[in-house]
């Protein structure tokens, strides 16, 4: 070992990977501000590279006999990097499977009588609860251009009165019991629109009138 090698300060394991993560994270934050419509899910999907970088750093240091410190601070740093990588991986998995609400060019309106959305991109879950009287009719319309949309309407007991994947067209549900009803929509990278509205019982034409007509 030369004198220069002996006097060269040791580098703690994980510091190089930490530096890369900080640089990439900073550029990602800047990009998200400059381009708000940037698909941030791609950054989450790249999170396993944290573990790859840490592994490469460790292997190269061991192979070259580099002066790397494996003290308790270095172990804590490695643990934090691995934990961050695993958390980001879990977030990416949840994002890919629609656990988060992600939409753009989306208009949403919900009140005590209706629930509707119009969107160019919708990925995730959304819901709205309506109070409906017995005899009311919940009328809806679903138009899906791309992707996949699942709709489920449940009563207070959690029993589904309407459910299905890739529903399209007109939907109509007659309410047999007064109470609160939840409309749950699950989009998978879909574009289109849907609308559900309460039609009060007094506005619903009697069955005899419909048959006579």
Short mmCIF file of C-alpha atoms in Angstrom, two decimals:
data_model
loop_
_atom_site.label_atom_id
_atom_site.label_comp_id
_atom_site.label_asym_id
_atom_site.label_seq_id
_atom_site.Cartn_x
_atom_site.Cartn_y
_atom_site.Cartn_z
CA UNK A 1 0.00 0.00 0.00
CA UNK A 2 1.41 3.39 -1.02
CA UNK A 3 1.50 6.42 1.26
CA UNK A 4 -1.19 8.16 -0.80
CA UNK A 5 -3.50 5.15 -0.45
CA UNK A 6 -2.89 5.01 3.30
CA UNK A 7 -3.74 8.68 3.79
CA UNK A 8 -6.76 8.64 1.46
CA UNK A 9 -9.95 9.02 3.55
CA UNK A 10 -12.29 6.08 3.66
CA UNK A 11 -15.70 6.33 2.03
CA UNK A 12 -18.66 4.94 3.90
CA UNK A 13 -20.64 2.32 2.00
CA UNK A 14 -23.89 3.66 0.54
CA UNK A 15 -22.79 7.27 0.17
CA UNK A 16 -22.36 6.99 -3.61
CA UNK A 17 -25.82 5.45 -4.03
CA UNK A 18 -27.30 8.10 -1.74
CA UNK A 19 -25.76 10.81 -3.91
CA UNK A 20 -27.30 9.28 -7.06
CA UNK A 21 -30.73 9.02 -5.40
CA UNK A 22 -30.61 12.66 -4.30
CA UNK A 23 -29.61 13.88 -7.76
CA UNK A 24 -32.28 11.83 -9.54
CA UNK A 25 -34.96 12.82 -6.99
CA UNK A 26 -34.06 16.50 -7.41
CA UNK A 27 -34.30 16.32 -11.19
CA UNK A 28 -37.60 14.43 -10.89
CA UNK A 29 -39.11 17.14 -8.65
CA UNK A 30 -37.95 19.82 -11.04
CA UNK A 31 -39.38 17.97 -14.03
CA UNK A 32 -42.74 17.51 -12.27
CA UNK A 33 -42.94 21.29 -11.78
CA UNK A 34 -41.94 22.15 -15.34
CA UNK A 35 -44.14 19.46 -16.91
CA UNK A 36 -47.19 18.92 -14.65
CA UNK A 37 -48.59 16.23 -16.95
CA UNK A 38 -45.46 14.12 -16.68
CA UNK A 39 -46.27 10.48 -15.87
CA UNK A 40 -44.81 10.29 -12.35
CA UNK A 41 -45.60 6.59 -12.15
CA UNK A 42 -42.52 5.93 -14.29
CA UNK A 43 -40.33 7.35 -11.51
CA UNK A 44 -41.87 5.01 -8.98
CA UNK A 45 -41.33 2.06 -11.31
CA UNK A 46 -37.62 2.92 -11.46
CA UNK A 47 -37.26 2.54 -7.66
CA UNK A 48 -35.64 -0.95 -7.84
CA UNK A 49 -32.61 0.80 -9.37
CA UNK A 50 -31.82 2.04 -5.85
CA UNK A 51 -31.11 -1.53 -4.78
CA UNK A 52 -29.22 -2.21 -8.01
CA UNK A 53 -26.98 0.83 -7.47
CA UNK A 54 -26.31 -0.11 -3.85
CA UNK A 55 -25.47 -3.68 -4.83
CA UNK A 56 -23.11 -2.57 -7.62
CA UNK A 57 -21.39 -0.12 -5.28
CA UNK A 58 -20.85 -2.84 -2.68
CA UNK A 59 -19.55 -5.39 -5.20
CA UNK A 60 -17.14 -2.97 -6.88
CA UNK A 61 -15.77 -1.82 -3.53
CA UNK A 62 -15.22 -5.40 -2.36
CA UNK A 63 -13.67 -6.49 -5.65
CA UNK A 64 -11.26 -3.58 -5.90
CA UNK A 65 -10.27 -3.66 -2.29
CA UNK A 66 -11.41 -0.10 -2.00
CA UNK A 67 -11.23 1.75 1.25
CA UNK A 68 -14.90 1.51 2.20
CA UNK A 69 -16.09 1.69 5.80
CA UNK A 70 -18.62 -0.91 6.92
CA UNK A 71 -19.33 0.63 10.31
CA UNK A 72 -22.70 0.95 12.04
CA UNK A 73 -23.43 4.27 10.33
CA UNK A 74 -22.83 2.61 6.97
CA UNK A 75 -25.15 -0.23 7.89
CA UNK A 76 -27.86 2.26 8.90
CA UNK A 77 -27.41 4.08 5.60
CA UNK A 78 -27.74 0.83 3.64
CA UNK A 79 -30.83 -0.11 5.66
CA UNK A 80 -32.44 3.26 4.91
CA UNK A 81 -31.68 2.97 1.19
CA UNK A 82 -33.12 -0.55 1.04
CA UNK A 83 -36.20 0.58 2.98
CA UNK A 84 -36.76 3.53 0.65
CA UNK A 85 -36.41 1.26 -2.36
CA UNK A 86 -38.95 -1.21 -0.95
CA UNK A 87 -41.42 1.55 -0.03
CA UNK A 88 -41.19 3.07 -3.49
CA UNK A 89 -41.61 -0.38 -5.02
CA UNK A 90 -44.79 -0.93 -2.96
CA UNK A 91 -46.06 2.48 -4.07
CA UNK A 92 -45.33 1.62 -7.70
CA UNK A 93 -47.15 -1.70 -7.38
CA UNK A 94 -50.17 0.00 -5.82
CA UNK A 95 -50.08 2.72 -8.50
CA UNK A 96 -49.97 0.14 -11.28
CA UNK A 97 -52.89 -1.71 -9.75
CA UNK A 98 -55.01 1.40 -9.47
CA UNK A 99 -54.83 2.03 -5.75
CA UNK A 100 -54.42 5.76 -6.21
CA UNK A 101 -56.67 8.30 -7.88
CA UNK A 102 -54.84 9.57 -10.93
CA UNK A 103 -56.63 11.59 -13.59
CA UNK A 104 -56.04 14.50 -15.92
CA UNK A 105 -58.31 16.60 -18.06
CA UNK A 106 -60.99 15.35 -15.71
CA UNK A 107 -64.17 17.11 -14.62
CA UNK A 108 -66.02 15.70 -11.62
CA UNK A 109 -69.35 16.75 -10.14
CA UNK A 110 -71.14 15.17 -7.20
CA UNK A 111 -74.04 16.40 -5.06
CA UNK A 112 -77.02 14.95 -3.20
CA UNK A 113 -78.74 13.85 -6.42
CA UNK A 114 -76.02 12.96 -8.95
CA UNK A 115 -72.48 11.81 -9.61
CA UNK A 116 -70.70 12.27 -12.91
CA UNK A 117 -67.20 12.41 -14.38
CA UNK A 118 -65.73 13.24 -17.77
CA UNK A 119 -62.04 12.32 -18.24
CA UNK A 120 -59.30 11.86 -20.80
CA UNK A 121 -57.41 9.60 -18.37
CA UNK A 122 -58.64 7.97 -15.18
CA UNK A 123 -56.73 5.34 -13.20
CA UNK A 124 -57.82 4.44 -9.69
CA UNK A 125 -60.88 4.50 -7.46
CA UNK A 126 -63.52 7.11 -6.79
CA UNK A 127 -66.89 6.97 -5.05
CA UNK A 128 -69.90 9.01 -4.01
CA UNK A 129 -72.81 8.27 -1.66
CA UNK A 130 -76.42 9.24 -2.33
CA UNK A 131 -79.45 9.08 -0.05
CA UNK A 132 -82.28 7.42 -1.99
CA UNK A 133 -85.91 6.76 -1.12
CA UNK A 134 -87.83 3.63 -1.82
CA UNK A 135 -89.28 3.81 -5.31
CA UNK A 136 -86.56 6.10 -6.63
CA UNK A 137 -84.72 5.10 -9.76
CA UNK A 138 -80.97 5.56 -10.15
CA UNK A 139 -80.36 6.15 -13.82
CA UNK A 140 -76.93 6.15 -15.36
CA UNK A 141 -75.00 6.32 -18.56
CA UNK A 142 -71.47 4.96 -19.11
CA UNK A 143 -69.39 5.67 -22.20
CA UNK A 144 -65.90 4.15 -22.20
CA UNK A 145 -63.64 5.04 -25.14
CA UNK A 146 -60.42 3.31 -24.08
CA UNK A 147 -59.31 1.29 -21.09
CA UNK A 148 -61.56 -0.42 -18.60
CA UNK A 149 -64.12 0.81 -16.07
CA UNK A 150 -65.83 -1.18 -13.32
CA UNK A 151 -68.90 0.16 -11.51
CA UNK A 152 -70.42 -1.13 -8.30
CA UNK A 153 -73.44 0.27 -6.47
CA UNK A 154 -73.99 -0.99 -2.92
CA UNK A 155 -76.60 -0.39 -0.23
CA UNK A 156 -75.95 0.31 3.45
CA UNK A 157 -75.39 -3.38 4.15
CA UNK A 158 -72.72 -3.65 1.47
CA UNK A 159 -74.93 -5.67 -0.85
CA UNK A 160 -74.32 -4.89 -4.50
CA UNK A 161 -77.36 -3.91 -6.52
CA UNK A 162 -75.32 -3.22 -9.65
CA UNK A 163 -71.85 -4.42 -10.50
CA UNK A 164 -69.84 -5.31 -13.52
CA UNK A 165 -66.65 -4.70 -15.44
CA UNK A 166 -66.50 -2.85 -18.71
CA UNK A 167 -70.08 -1.64 -18.37
CA UNK A 168 -71.28 0.57 -21.20
CA UNK A 169 -74.49 2.26 -22.21
CA UNK A 170 -77.59 3.07 -20.18
CA UNK A 171 -78.00 1.69 -16.67
CA UNK A 172 -81.10 1.80 -14.48
CA UNK A 173 -81.57 0.56 -10.91
CA UNK A 174 -84.85 0.70 -9.00
CA UNK A 175 -84.45 1.37 -5.28
CA UNK A 176 -86.43 -0.99 -3.09
CA UNK A 177 -85.36 0.32 0.31
CA UNK A 178 -84.71 3.83 1.64
CA UNK A 179 -81.12 4.44 2.70
CA UNK A 180 -77.64 5.43 1.62
CA UNK A 181 -76.21 3.97 -1.57
CA UNK A 182 -72.56 4.18 -2.60
CA UNK A 183 -71.45 4.36 -6.22
CA UNK A 184 -67.89 3.02 -6.56
CA UNK A 185 -66.02 3.36 -9.85
CA UNK A 186 -62.69 1.73 -10.63
CA UNK A 187 -60.86 2.90 -13.74
CA UNK A 188 -57.89 1.23 -15.39
CA UNK A 189 -56.20 3.72 -17.70
CA UNK A 190 -59.55 4.61 -19.20
CA UNK A 191 -61.03 7.57 -21.05
CA UNK A 192 -64.68 8.43 -21.38
CA UNK A 193 -67.47 9.59 -19.12
CA UNK A 194 -70.24 8.38 -16.85
CA UNK A 195 -73.19 9.93 -15.05
CA UNK A 196 -75.63 8.68 -12.42
CA UNK A 197 -78.65 10.68 -11.27
CA UNK A 198 -81.53 10.12 -8.86
CA UNK A 199 -85.00 10.16 -10.35
CA UNK A 200 -87.49 10.67 -7.48
CA UNK A 201 -90.37 8.21 -7.13
CA UNK A 202 -92.97 10.89 -7.88
CA UNK A 203 -91.31 11.56 -11.23
CA UNK A 204 -91.24 7.89 -12.21
CA UNK A 205 -94.18 7.02 -14.48
CA UNK A 206 -96.47 4.29 -13.09
CA UNK A 207 -96.09 0.84 -14.58
CA UNK A 208 -99.74 0.91 -15.75
CA UNK A 209 -99.11 4.08 -17.70
CA UNK A 210 -96.07 2.60 -19.39
CA UNK A 211 -97.96 -0.56 -20.35
CA UNK A 212 -100.88 1.46 -21.73
CA UNK A 213 -98.52 3.59 -23.78
#
